[in-house]
GROMACS .gro file of C-alpha atoms in nm:
model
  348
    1UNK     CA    1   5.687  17.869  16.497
    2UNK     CA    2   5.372  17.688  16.373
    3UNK     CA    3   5.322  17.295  16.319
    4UNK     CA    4   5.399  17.346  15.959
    5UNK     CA    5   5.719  17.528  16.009
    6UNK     CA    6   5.848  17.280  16.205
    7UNK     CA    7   5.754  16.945  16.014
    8UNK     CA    8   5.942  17.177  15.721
    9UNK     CA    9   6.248  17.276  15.888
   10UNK     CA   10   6.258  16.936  16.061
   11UNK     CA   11   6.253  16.761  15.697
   12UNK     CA   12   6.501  17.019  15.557
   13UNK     CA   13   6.735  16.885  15.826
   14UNK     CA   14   6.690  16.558  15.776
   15UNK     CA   15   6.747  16.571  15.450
   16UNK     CA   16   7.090  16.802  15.491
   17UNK     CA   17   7.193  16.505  15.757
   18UNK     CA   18   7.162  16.233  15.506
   19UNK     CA   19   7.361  16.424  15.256
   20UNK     CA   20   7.611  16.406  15.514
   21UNK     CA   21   7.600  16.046  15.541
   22UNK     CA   22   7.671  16.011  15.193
   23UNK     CA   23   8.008  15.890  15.123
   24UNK     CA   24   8.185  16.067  14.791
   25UNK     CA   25   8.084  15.784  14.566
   26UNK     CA   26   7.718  15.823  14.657
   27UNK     CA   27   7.775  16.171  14.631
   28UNK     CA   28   7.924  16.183  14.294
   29UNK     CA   29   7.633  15.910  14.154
   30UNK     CA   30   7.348  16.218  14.310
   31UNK     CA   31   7.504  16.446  14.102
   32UNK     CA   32   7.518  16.223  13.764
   33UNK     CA   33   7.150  16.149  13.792
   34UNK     CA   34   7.091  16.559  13.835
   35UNK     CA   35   7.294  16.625  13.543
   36UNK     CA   36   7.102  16.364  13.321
   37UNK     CA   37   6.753  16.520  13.424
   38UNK     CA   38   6.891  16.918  13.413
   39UNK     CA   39   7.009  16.828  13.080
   40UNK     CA   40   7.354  17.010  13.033
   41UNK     CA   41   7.688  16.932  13.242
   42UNK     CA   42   7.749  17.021  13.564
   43UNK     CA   43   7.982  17.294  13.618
   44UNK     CA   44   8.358  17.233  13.730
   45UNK     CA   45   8.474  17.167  14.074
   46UNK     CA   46   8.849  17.130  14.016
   47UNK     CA   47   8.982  17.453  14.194
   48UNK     CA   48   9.253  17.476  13.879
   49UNK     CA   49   8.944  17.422  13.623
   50UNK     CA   50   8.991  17.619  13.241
   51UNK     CA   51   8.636  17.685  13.110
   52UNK     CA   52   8.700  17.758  12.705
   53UNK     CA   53   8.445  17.843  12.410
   54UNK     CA   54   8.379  17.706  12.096
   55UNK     CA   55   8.252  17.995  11.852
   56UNK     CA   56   8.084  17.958  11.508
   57UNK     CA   57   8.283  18.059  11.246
   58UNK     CA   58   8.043  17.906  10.950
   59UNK     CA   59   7.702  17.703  10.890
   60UNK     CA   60   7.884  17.396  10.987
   61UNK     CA   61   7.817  17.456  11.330
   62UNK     CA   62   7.469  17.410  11.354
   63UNK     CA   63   7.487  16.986  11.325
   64UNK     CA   64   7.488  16.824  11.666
   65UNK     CA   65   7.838  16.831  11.837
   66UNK     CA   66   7.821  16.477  11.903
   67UNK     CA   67   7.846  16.385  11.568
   68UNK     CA   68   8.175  16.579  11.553
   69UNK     CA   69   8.321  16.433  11.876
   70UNK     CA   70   8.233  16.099  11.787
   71UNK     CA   71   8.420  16.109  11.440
   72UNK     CA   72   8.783  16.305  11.585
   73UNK     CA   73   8.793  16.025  11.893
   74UNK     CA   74   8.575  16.184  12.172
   75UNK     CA   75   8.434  15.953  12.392
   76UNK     CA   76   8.101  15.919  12.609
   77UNK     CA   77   8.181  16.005  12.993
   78UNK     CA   78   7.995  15.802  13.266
   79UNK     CA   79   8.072  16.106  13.508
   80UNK     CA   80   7.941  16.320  13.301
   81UNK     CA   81   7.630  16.379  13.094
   82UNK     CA   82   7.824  16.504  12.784
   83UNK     CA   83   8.099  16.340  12.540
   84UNK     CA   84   8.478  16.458  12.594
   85UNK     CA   85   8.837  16.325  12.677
   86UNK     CA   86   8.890  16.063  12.985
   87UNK     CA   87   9.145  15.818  13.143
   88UNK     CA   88   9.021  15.500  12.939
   89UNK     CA   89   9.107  15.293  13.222
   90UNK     CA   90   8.940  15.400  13.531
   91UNK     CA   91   8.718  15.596  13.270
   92UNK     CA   92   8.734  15.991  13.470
   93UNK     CA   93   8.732  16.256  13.213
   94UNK     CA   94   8.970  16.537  13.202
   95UNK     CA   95   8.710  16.781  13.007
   96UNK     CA   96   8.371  16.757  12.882
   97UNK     CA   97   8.165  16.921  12.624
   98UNK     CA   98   7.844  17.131  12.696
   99UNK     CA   99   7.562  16.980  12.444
  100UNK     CA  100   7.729  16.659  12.339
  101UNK     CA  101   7.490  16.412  12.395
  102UNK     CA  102   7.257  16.378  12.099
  103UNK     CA  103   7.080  16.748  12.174
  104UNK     CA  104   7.121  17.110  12.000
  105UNK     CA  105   7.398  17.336  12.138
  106UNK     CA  106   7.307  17.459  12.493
  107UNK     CA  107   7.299  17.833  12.571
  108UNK     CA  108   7.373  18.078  12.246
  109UNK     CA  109   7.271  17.963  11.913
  110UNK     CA  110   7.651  17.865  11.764
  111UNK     CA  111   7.869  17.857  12.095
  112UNK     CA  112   7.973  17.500  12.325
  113UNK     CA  113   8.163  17.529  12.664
  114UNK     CA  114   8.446  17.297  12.715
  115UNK     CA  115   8.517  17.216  13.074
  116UNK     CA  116   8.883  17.094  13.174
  117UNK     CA  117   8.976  16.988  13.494
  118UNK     CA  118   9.373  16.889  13.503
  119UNK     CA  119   9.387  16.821  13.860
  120UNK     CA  120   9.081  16.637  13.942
  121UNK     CA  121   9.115  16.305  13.815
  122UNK     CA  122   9.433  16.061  13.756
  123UNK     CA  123   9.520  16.041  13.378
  124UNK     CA  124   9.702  15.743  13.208
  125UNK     CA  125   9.982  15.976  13.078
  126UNK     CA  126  10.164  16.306  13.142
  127UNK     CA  127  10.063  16.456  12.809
  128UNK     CA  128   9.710  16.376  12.818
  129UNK     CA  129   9.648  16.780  12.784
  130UNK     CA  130   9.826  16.835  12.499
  131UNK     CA  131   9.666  16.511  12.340
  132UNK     CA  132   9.318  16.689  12.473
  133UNK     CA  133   9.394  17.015  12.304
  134UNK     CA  134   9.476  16.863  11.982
  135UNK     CA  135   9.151  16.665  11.939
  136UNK     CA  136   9.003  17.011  12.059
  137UNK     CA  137   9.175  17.200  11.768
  138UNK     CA  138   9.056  16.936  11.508
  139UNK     CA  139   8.676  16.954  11.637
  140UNK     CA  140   8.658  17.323  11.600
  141UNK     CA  141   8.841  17.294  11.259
  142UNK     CA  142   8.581  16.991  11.173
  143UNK     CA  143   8.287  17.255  11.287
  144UNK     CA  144   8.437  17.589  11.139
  145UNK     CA  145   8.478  17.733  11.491
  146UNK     CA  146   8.723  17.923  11.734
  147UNK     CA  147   8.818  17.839  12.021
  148UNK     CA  148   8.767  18.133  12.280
  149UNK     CA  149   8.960  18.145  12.631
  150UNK     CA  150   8.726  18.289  12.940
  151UNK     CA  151   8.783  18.622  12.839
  152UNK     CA  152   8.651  18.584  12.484
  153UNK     CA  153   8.995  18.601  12.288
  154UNK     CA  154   9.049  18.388  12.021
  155UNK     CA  155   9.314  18.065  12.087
  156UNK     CA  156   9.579  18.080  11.838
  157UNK     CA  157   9.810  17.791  11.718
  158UNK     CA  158  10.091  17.867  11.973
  159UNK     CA  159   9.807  17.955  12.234
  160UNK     CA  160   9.636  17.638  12.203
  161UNK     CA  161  10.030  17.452  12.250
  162UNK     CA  162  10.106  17.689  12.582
  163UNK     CA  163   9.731  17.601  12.705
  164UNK     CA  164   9.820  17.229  12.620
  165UNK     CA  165  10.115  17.207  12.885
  166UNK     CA  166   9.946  17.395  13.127
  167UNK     CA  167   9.706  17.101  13.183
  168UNK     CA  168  10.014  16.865  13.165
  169UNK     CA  169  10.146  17.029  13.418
  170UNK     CA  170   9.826  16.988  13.649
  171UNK     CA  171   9.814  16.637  13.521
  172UNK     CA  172  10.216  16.565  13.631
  173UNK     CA  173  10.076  16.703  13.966
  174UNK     CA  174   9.819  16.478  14.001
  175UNK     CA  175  10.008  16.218  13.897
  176UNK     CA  176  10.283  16.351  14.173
  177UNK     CA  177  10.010  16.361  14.408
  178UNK     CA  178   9.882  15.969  14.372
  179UNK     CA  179  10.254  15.877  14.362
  180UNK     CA  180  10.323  16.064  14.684
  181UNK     CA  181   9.985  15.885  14.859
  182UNK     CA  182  10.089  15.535  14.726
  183UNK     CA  183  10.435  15.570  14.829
  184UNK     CA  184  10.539  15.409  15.198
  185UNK     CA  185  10.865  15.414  15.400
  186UNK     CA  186  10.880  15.103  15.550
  187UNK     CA  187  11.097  15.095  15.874
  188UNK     CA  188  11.395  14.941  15.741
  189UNK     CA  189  11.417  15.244  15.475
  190UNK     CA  190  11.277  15.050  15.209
  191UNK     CA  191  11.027  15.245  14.979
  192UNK     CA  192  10.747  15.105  14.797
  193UNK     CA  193  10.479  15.230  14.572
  194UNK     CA  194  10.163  15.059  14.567
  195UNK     CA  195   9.935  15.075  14.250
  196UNK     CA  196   9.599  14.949  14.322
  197UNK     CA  197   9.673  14.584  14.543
  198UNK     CA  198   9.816  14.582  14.921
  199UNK     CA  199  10.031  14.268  14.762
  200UNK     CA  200  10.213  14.367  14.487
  201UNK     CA  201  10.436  14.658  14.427
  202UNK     CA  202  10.706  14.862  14.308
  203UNK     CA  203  11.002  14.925  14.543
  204UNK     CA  204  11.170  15.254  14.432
  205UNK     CA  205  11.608  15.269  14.502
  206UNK     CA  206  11.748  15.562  14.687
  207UNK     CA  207  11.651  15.859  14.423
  208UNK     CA  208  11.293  15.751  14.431
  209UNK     CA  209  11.348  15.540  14.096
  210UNK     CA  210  11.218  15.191  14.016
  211UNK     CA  211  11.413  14.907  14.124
  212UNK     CA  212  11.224  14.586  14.107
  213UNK     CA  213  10.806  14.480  14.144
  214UNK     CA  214  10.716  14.263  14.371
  215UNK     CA  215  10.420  14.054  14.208
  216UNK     CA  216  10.303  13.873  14.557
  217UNK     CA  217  10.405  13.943  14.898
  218UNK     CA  218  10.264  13.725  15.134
  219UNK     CA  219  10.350  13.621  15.519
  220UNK     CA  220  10.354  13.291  15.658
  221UNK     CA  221  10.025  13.168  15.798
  222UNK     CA  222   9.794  12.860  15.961
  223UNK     CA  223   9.595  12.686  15.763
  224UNK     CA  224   9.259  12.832  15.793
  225UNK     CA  225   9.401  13.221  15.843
  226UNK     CA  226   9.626  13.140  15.526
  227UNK     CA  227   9.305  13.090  15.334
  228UNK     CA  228   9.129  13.357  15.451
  229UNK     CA  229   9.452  13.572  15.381
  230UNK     CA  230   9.488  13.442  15.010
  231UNK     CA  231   9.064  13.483  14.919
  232UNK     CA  232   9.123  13.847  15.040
  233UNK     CA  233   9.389  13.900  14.793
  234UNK     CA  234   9.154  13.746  14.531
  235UNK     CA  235   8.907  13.988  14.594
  236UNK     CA  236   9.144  14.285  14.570
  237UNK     CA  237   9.257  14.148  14.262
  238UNK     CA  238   8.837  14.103  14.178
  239UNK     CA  239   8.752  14.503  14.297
  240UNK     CA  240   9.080  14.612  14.084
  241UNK     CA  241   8.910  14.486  13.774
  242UNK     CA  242   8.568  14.637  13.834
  243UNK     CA  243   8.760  15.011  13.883
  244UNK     CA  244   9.008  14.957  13.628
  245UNK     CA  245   8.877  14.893  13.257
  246UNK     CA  246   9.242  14.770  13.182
  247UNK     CA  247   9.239  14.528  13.478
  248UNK     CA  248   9.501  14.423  13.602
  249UNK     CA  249   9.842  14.357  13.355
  250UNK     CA  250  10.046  14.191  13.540
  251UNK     CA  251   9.819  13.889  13.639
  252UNK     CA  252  10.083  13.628  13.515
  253UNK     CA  253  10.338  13.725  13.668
  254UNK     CA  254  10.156  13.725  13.998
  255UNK     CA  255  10.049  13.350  13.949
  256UNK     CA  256  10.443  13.304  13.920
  257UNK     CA  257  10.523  13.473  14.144
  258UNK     CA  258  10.257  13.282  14.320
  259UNK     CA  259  10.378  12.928  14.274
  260UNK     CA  260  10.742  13.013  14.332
  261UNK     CA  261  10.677  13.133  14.614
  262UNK     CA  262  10.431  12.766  14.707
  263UNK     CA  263  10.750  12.626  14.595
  264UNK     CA  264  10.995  12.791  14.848
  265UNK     CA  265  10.820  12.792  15.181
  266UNK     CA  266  10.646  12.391  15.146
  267UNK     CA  267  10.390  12.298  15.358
  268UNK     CA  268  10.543  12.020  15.624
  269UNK     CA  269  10.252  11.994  15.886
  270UNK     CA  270   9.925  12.054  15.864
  271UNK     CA  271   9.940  12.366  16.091
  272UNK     CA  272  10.279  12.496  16.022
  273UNK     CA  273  10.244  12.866  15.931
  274UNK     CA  274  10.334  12.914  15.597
  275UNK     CA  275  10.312  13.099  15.272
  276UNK     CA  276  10.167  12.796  15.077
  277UNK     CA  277   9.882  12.837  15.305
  278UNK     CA  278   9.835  13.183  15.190
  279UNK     CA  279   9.852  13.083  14.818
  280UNK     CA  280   9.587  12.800  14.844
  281UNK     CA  281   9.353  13.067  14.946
  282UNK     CA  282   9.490  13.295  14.700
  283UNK     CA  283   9.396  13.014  14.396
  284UNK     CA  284   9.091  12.907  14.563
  285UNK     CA  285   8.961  13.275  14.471
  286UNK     CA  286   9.184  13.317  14.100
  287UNK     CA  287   8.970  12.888  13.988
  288UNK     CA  288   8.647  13.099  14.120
  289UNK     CA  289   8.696  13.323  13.878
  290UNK     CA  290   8.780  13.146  13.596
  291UNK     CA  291   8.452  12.885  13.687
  292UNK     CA  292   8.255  13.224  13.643
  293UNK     CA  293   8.455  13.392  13.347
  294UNK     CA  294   8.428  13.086  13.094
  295UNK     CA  295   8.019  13.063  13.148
  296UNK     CA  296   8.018  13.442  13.026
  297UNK     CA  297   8.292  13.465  12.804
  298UNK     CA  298   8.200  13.468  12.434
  299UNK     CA  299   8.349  13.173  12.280
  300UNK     CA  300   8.420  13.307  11.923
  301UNK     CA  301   8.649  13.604  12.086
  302UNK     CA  302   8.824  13.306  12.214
  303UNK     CA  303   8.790  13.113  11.847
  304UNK     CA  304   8.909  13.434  11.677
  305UNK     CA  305   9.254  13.438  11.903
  306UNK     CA  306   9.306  13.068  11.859
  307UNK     CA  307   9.242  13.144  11.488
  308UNK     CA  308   9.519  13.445  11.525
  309UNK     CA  309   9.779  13.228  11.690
  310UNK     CA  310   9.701  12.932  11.483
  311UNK     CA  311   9.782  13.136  11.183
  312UNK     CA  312  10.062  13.331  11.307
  313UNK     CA  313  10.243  12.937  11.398
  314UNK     CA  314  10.185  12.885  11.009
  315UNK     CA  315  10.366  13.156  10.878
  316UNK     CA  316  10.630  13.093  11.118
  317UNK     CA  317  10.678  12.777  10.989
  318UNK     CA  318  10.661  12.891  10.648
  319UNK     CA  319  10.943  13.173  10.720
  320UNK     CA  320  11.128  12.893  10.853
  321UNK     CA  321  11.115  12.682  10.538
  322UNK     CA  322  11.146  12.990  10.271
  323UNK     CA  323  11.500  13.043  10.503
  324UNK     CA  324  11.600  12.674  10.504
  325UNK     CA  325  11.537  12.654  10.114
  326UNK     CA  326  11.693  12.944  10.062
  327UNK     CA  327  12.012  12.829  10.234
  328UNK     CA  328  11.999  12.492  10.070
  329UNK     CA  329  11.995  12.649   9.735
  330UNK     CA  330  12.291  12.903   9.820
  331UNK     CA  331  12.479  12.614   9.973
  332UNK     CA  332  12.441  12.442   9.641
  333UNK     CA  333  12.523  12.720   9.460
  334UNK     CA  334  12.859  12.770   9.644
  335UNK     CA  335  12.953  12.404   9.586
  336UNK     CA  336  12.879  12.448   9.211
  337UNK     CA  337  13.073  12.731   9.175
  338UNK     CA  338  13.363  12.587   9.404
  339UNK     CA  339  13.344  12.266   9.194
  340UNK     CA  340  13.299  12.479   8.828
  341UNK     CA  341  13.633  12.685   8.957
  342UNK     CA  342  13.816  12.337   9.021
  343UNK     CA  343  13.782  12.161   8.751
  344UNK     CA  344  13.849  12.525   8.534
  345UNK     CA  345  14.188  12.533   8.696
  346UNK     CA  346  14.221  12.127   8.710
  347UNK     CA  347  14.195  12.176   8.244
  348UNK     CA  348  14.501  12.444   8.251
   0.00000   0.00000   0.00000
């Protein structure tokens, strides 16, 4: 083998050893930036993926799908280089679009692929397929086009609803799936189902059913481990909202949770072990964040809320004195009429 060959199959190798070092984040980022420069979606890895058609029907067909997908509800995917339908929170999308993005239709003149993968990604709710094939049915209406299954047929109305709970039903398993890895048998028997924090969670009664959330589990600590313990739960609680475009909803009942639990297990010494250590540490993080938040956060969206609230105090108050009058009236009323029937009998 000459010097060439070498240096070549010497850099091939290297390069198939740092793909290996990737970790499935990195992995999944390589193959966004490949799909932006190729120019058309990358195909389907889901192993229970439906690839579907859109066909022309009219002249409609020939605007930009974007345009379409953008007016029924469709939104941009950051996984994908296309427009489709994603879990809004943790924004992974359940299909994309071929030529969504702003460009004419890829491959034949009047067709679009629609990829759907209903066990790749988590979805907010069981039903997300049957939302996804009715937005799907009202693009290709918007577009005057058919919607074709792999083998070409055309997707009829009671089709389309039988294709809709098949990806339910890969959703449900997904969502069985992240249930099933979140879920842990504690020794004493008790079950709990974690959802994003190693601190707060569900615990689930005999038939695998919710029973009660705990909002902040914390053990007794020293001073200095305590706080190290409680800024680690405030940057769980930190990483949560960078995943999760929802964040976190339960964030008040946490700080309750919090204090109550300050409250129950009080600090005597300085080096006593002891929750309240824990939850100094804890707030230490949650002021940190706030100190941050308010520097970036744009003051009118907080005007506009105090505006809302301020408003919605008026009109309680004014729904509160409409009632009031209108009891005082009907009170007087009743007395009128009590003291027009007395003195009417009082005459006889």
């Amino acid at each position: 083998m000459s010097t060439a060959e070498l240096q070549t199959s010497s850099s091939t190798t290297d390069q198939a050893a740092k793909l290996k070092e990737l970790t499935a984040e990195q992995k999944d980022q390589l193959n966004r930036v490949q799909e932006v420069f190729r120019g058309s979606p990358l195909p389907p890895t889901d192993p229970s993926a439906i690839t579907l058609t859109l066909q022309a029907r009219g002249e409609r067909f020939a605007q930009h799908v974007d345009v379409a997908t953008e007016t029924l509800g469709f939104h941009t995917l950051n996984d994908h280089f296309a427009k489709g339908f994603k879990n809004y929170d943790t924004e992974r999308s359940l299909a994309y679009i071929s030529g969504s993005m702003g460009r004419l239709l890829n491959g034949p003149a009047k067709t679009a692929t629609v990829f759907i993968e209903p066990e790749k990604h988590l979805m907010e709710f069981a039903t997300a397929g049957s939302s996804f094939i009715g937005m799907l049915s009202r693009l290709a209406d918007a577009l005057e086009a058919d919607i074709l299954d792999a083998d070409g047929a055309v997707l009829g109305a009671a089709e389309l609803k039988d294709l809709g709970e098949r990806i339910n039903a890969g959703v449900r398993k997904k969502m069985q799936e992240h249930r099933a890895a979140n879920t842990v048998v504690w020794p004493d028997g008790e079950a709990r189902l974690y959802n994003g924090l190693s601190f707060t969670y569900d615990v689930l009664d005999a038939k695998g059913d919710w029973d009660h959330t705990v909002y902040f589990d914390a053990p007794p600590a020293s001073r200095s481990q305590g706080r190290a313990i409680g800024l680690n739960m405030a940057a769980e609680l930190m990483k949560f909202h960078k995943a999760h475009k929802r964040g976190f909803f339960w964030l008040g009942r946490v700080l309750e949770a919090a204090y109550e639990a300050k409250k129950a297990d009080p600090r005597v010494k300085y080096n006593k072990p002891c929750v309240a250590n824990v939850v100094d540490g804890f707030m230490e993080g949650i002021e940190t964040f706030v100190q941050v938040g308010s520097r970036f956060t744009n003051v009118e969206w907080l005007n506009a809320r105090i505006n809302e609230a301020e408003q919605s105090y008026a009109r309680d108050l004014a729904e509160k004195a409409e009632f009031a009058e209108r009891m005082r009236n009907a009170r007087a009323a009743a007395a009128a009429k009590r003291s027009a029937a007395a003195q009417g009998g009082s005459s006889k």
